[in-house]
Each structure stands twice: as C-alpha cells, then as structure tokens.
mmCIF file of C-alpha atoms in Angstrom:
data_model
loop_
_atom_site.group_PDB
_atom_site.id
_atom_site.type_symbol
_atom_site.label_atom_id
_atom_site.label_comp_id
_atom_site.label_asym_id
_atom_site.label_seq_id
_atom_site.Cartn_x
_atom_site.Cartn_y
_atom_site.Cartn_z
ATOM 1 C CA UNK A 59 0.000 0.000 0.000
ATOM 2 C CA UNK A 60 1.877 3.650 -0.809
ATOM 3 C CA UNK A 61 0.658 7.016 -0.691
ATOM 4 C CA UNK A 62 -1.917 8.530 -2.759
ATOM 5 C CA UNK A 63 -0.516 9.866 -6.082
ATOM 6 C CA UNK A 64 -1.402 12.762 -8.346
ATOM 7 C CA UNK A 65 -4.649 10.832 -10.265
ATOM 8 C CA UNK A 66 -6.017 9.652 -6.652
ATOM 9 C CA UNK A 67 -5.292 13.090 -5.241
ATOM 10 C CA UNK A 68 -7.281 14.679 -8.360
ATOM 11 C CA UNK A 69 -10.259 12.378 -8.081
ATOM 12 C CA UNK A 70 -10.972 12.802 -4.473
ATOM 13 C CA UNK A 71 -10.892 16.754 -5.317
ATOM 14 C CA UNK A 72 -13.287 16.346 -8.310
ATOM 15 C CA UNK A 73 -15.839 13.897 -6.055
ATOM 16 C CA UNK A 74 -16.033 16.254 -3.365
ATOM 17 C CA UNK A 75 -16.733 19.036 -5.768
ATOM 18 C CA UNK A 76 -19.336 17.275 -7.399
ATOM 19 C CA UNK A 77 -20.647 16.737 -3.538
ATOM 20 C CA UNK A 78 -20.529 19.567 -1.936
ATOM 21 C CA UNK A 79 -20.551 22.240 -4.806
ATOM 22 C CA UNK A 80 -18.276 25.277 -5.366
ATOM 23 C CA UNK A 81 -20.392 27.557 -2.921
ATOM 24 C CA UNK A 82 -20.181 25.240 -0.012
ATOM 25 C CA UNK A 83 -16.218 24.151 0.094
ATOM 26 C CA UNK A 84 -15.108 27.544 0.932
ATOM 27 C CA UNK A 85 -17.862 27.480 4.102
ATOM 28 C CA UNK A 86 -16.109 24.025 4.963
ATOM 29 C CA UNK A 87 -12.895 24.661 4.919
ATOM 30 C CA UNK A 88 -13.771 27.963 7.359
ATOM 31 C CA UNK A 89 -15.331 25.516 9.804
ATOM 32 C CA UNK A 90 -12.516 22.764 9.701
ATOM 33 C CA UNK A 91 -10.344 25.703 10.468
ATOM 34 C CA UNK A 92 -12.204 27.107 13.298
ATOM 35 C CA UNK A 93 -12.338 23.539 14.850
ATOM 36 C CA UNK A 94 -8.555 23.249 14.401
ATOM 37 C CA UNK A 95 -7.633 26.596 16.127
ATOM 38 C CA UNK A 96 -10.497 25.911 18.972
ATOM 39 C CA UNK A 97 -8.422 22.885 19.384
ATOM 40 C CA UNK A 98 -4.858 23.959 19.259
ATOM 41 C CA UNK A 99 -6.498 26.549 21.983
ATOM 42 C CA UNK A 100 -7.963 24.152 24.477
ATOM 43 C CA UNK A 101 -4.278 22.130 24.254
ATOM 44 C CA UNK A 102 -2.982 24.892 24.984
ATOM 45 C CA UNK A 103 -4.311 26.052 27.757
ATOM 46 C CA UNK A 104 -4.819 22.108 29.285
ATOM 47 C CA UNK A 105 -0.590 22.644 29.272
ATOM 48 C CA UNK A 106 -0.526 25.824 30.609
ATOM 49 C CA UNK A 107 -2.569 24.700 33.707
ATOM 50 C CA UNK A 108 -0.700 21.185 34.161
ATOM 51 C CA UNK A 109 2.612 23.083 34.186
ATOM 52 C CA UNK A 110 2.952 23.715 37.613
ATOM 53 C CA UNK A 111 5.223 26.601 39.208
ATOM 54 C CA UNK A 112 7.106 26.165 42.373
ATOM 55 C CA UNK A 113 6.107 28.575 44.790
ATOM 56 C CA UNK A 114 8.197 31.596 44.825
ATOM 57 C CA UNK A 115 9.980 32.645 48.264
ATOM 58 C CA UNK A 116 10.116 36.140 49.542
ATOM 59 C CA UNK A 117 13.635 37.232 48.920
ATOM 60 C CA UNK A 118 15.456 37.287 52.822
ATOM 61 C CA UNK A 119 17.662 40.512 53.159
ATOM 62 C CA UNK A 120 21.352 39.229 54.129
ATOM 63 C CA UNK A 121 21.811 38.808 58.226
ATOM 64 C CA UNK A 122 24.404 42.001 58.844
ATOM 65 C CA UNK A 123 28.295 40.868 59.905
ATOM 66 C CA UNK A 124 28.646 39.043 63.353
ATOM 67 C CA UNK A 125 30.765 41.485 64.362
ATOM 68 C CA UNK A 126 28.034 44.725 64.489
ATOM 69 C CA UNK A 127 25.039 44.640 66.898
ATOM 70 C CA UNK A 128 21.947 45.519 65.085
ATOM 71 C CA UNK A 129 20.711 49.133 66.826
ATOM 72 C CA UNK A 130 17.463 47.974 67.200
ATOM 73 C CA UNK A 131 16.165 44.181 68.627
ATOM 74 C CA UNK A 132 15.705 41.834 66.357
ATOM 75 C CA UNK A 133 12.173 40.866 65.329
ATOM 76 C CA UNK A 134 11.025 37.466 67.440
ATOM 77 C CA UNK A 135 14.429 37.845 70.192
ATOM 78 C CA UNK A 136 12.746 38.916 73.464
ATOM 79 C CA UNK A 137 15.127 40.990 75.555
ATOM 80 C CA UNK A 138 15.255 40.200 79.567
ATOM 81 C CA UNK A 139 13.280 42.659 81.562
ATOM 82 C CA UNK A 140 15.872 45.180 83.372
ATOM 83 C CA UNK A 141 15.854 44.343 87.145
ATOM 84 C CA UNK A 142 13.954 46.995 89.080
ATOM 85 C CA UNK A 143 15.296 49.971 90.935
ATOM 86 C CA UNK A 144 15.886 50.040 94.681
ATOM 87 C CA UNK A 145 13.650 51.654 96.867
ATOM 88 C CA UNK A 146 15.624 54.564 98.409
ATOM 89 C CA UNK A 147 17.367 54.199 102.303
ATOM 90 C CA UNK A 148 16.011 56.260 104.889
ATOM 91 C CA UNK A 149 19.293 56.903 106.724
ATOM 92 C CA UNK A 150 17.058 59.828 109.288
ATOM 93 C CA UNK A 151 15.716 57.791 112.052
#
C-alpha cells in the first residue's frame, strides 16, 4: 500500500466538488479551520494549567556581619526585663 498519487489526489478533489458544490467548500474549509484553532487553543491552555510553578519565596535581606550589633532588637528575640530599681534608704531615724 503507498501514498496517494497525483490521479487519486485529483479524483478525491473532483468527487467532493461534485458533492458539496463550489459555494459550499469555501464554508467548509472555514469551519474545519475554526475547529482546528479551537483545538490547538484548548491544548494549549490544558498545558498551561498542568505546568505547575514552584512557589516563589520572599527574597530574605542578608543577616548584617557578626561582628556589628543591630541598633534595634531583632524581630522574634525577646530581651530580659531590666531588674527593678531600689527603693531609696532612709538613713534619718
């Protein structure tokens, strides 16, 4: 069995033209071409929403040298609470 040569090619041409008329092929072909882009579309998008994206992390500013002491406390460190003041001595009795 081989492919379909110029006479076969020719005669399916001139039997569809005898079917469907001059008038009507034109309308055909439009329609078989809007089904073909409708479903190159839905492909398309089916691929877009199986590719998946890995969640994107916030970018982390770099922690500043060891060697400096931030001037402010650091978000979620909790300071010790300074120990309270002494009550003054009454030294007149």
């Amino acid at each position: 069995m081989g492919s379909l040569g110029p006479f076969e090619i020719l005669a399916i041409l001139l039997v569809v033209l005898l079917l469907f008329g001059a008038k009507r092929i034109p309308e055909i072909a439009r329609g078989l071409g809007k089904g073909i882009r409708e479903f190159k579309d839905a492909t398309n998008e089916i691929k877009q929403e199986l590719t998946v994206e890995p969640p994107r992390r916030p970018q982390i500013p770099a922690s500043p040298p060891a060697s400096t002491q931030p001037s402010q406390p650091v978000a979620g460190v909790v300071e010790p609470p300074s120990p309270a003041p002494e009550p003054p001595h009454d030294t007149q009795a």
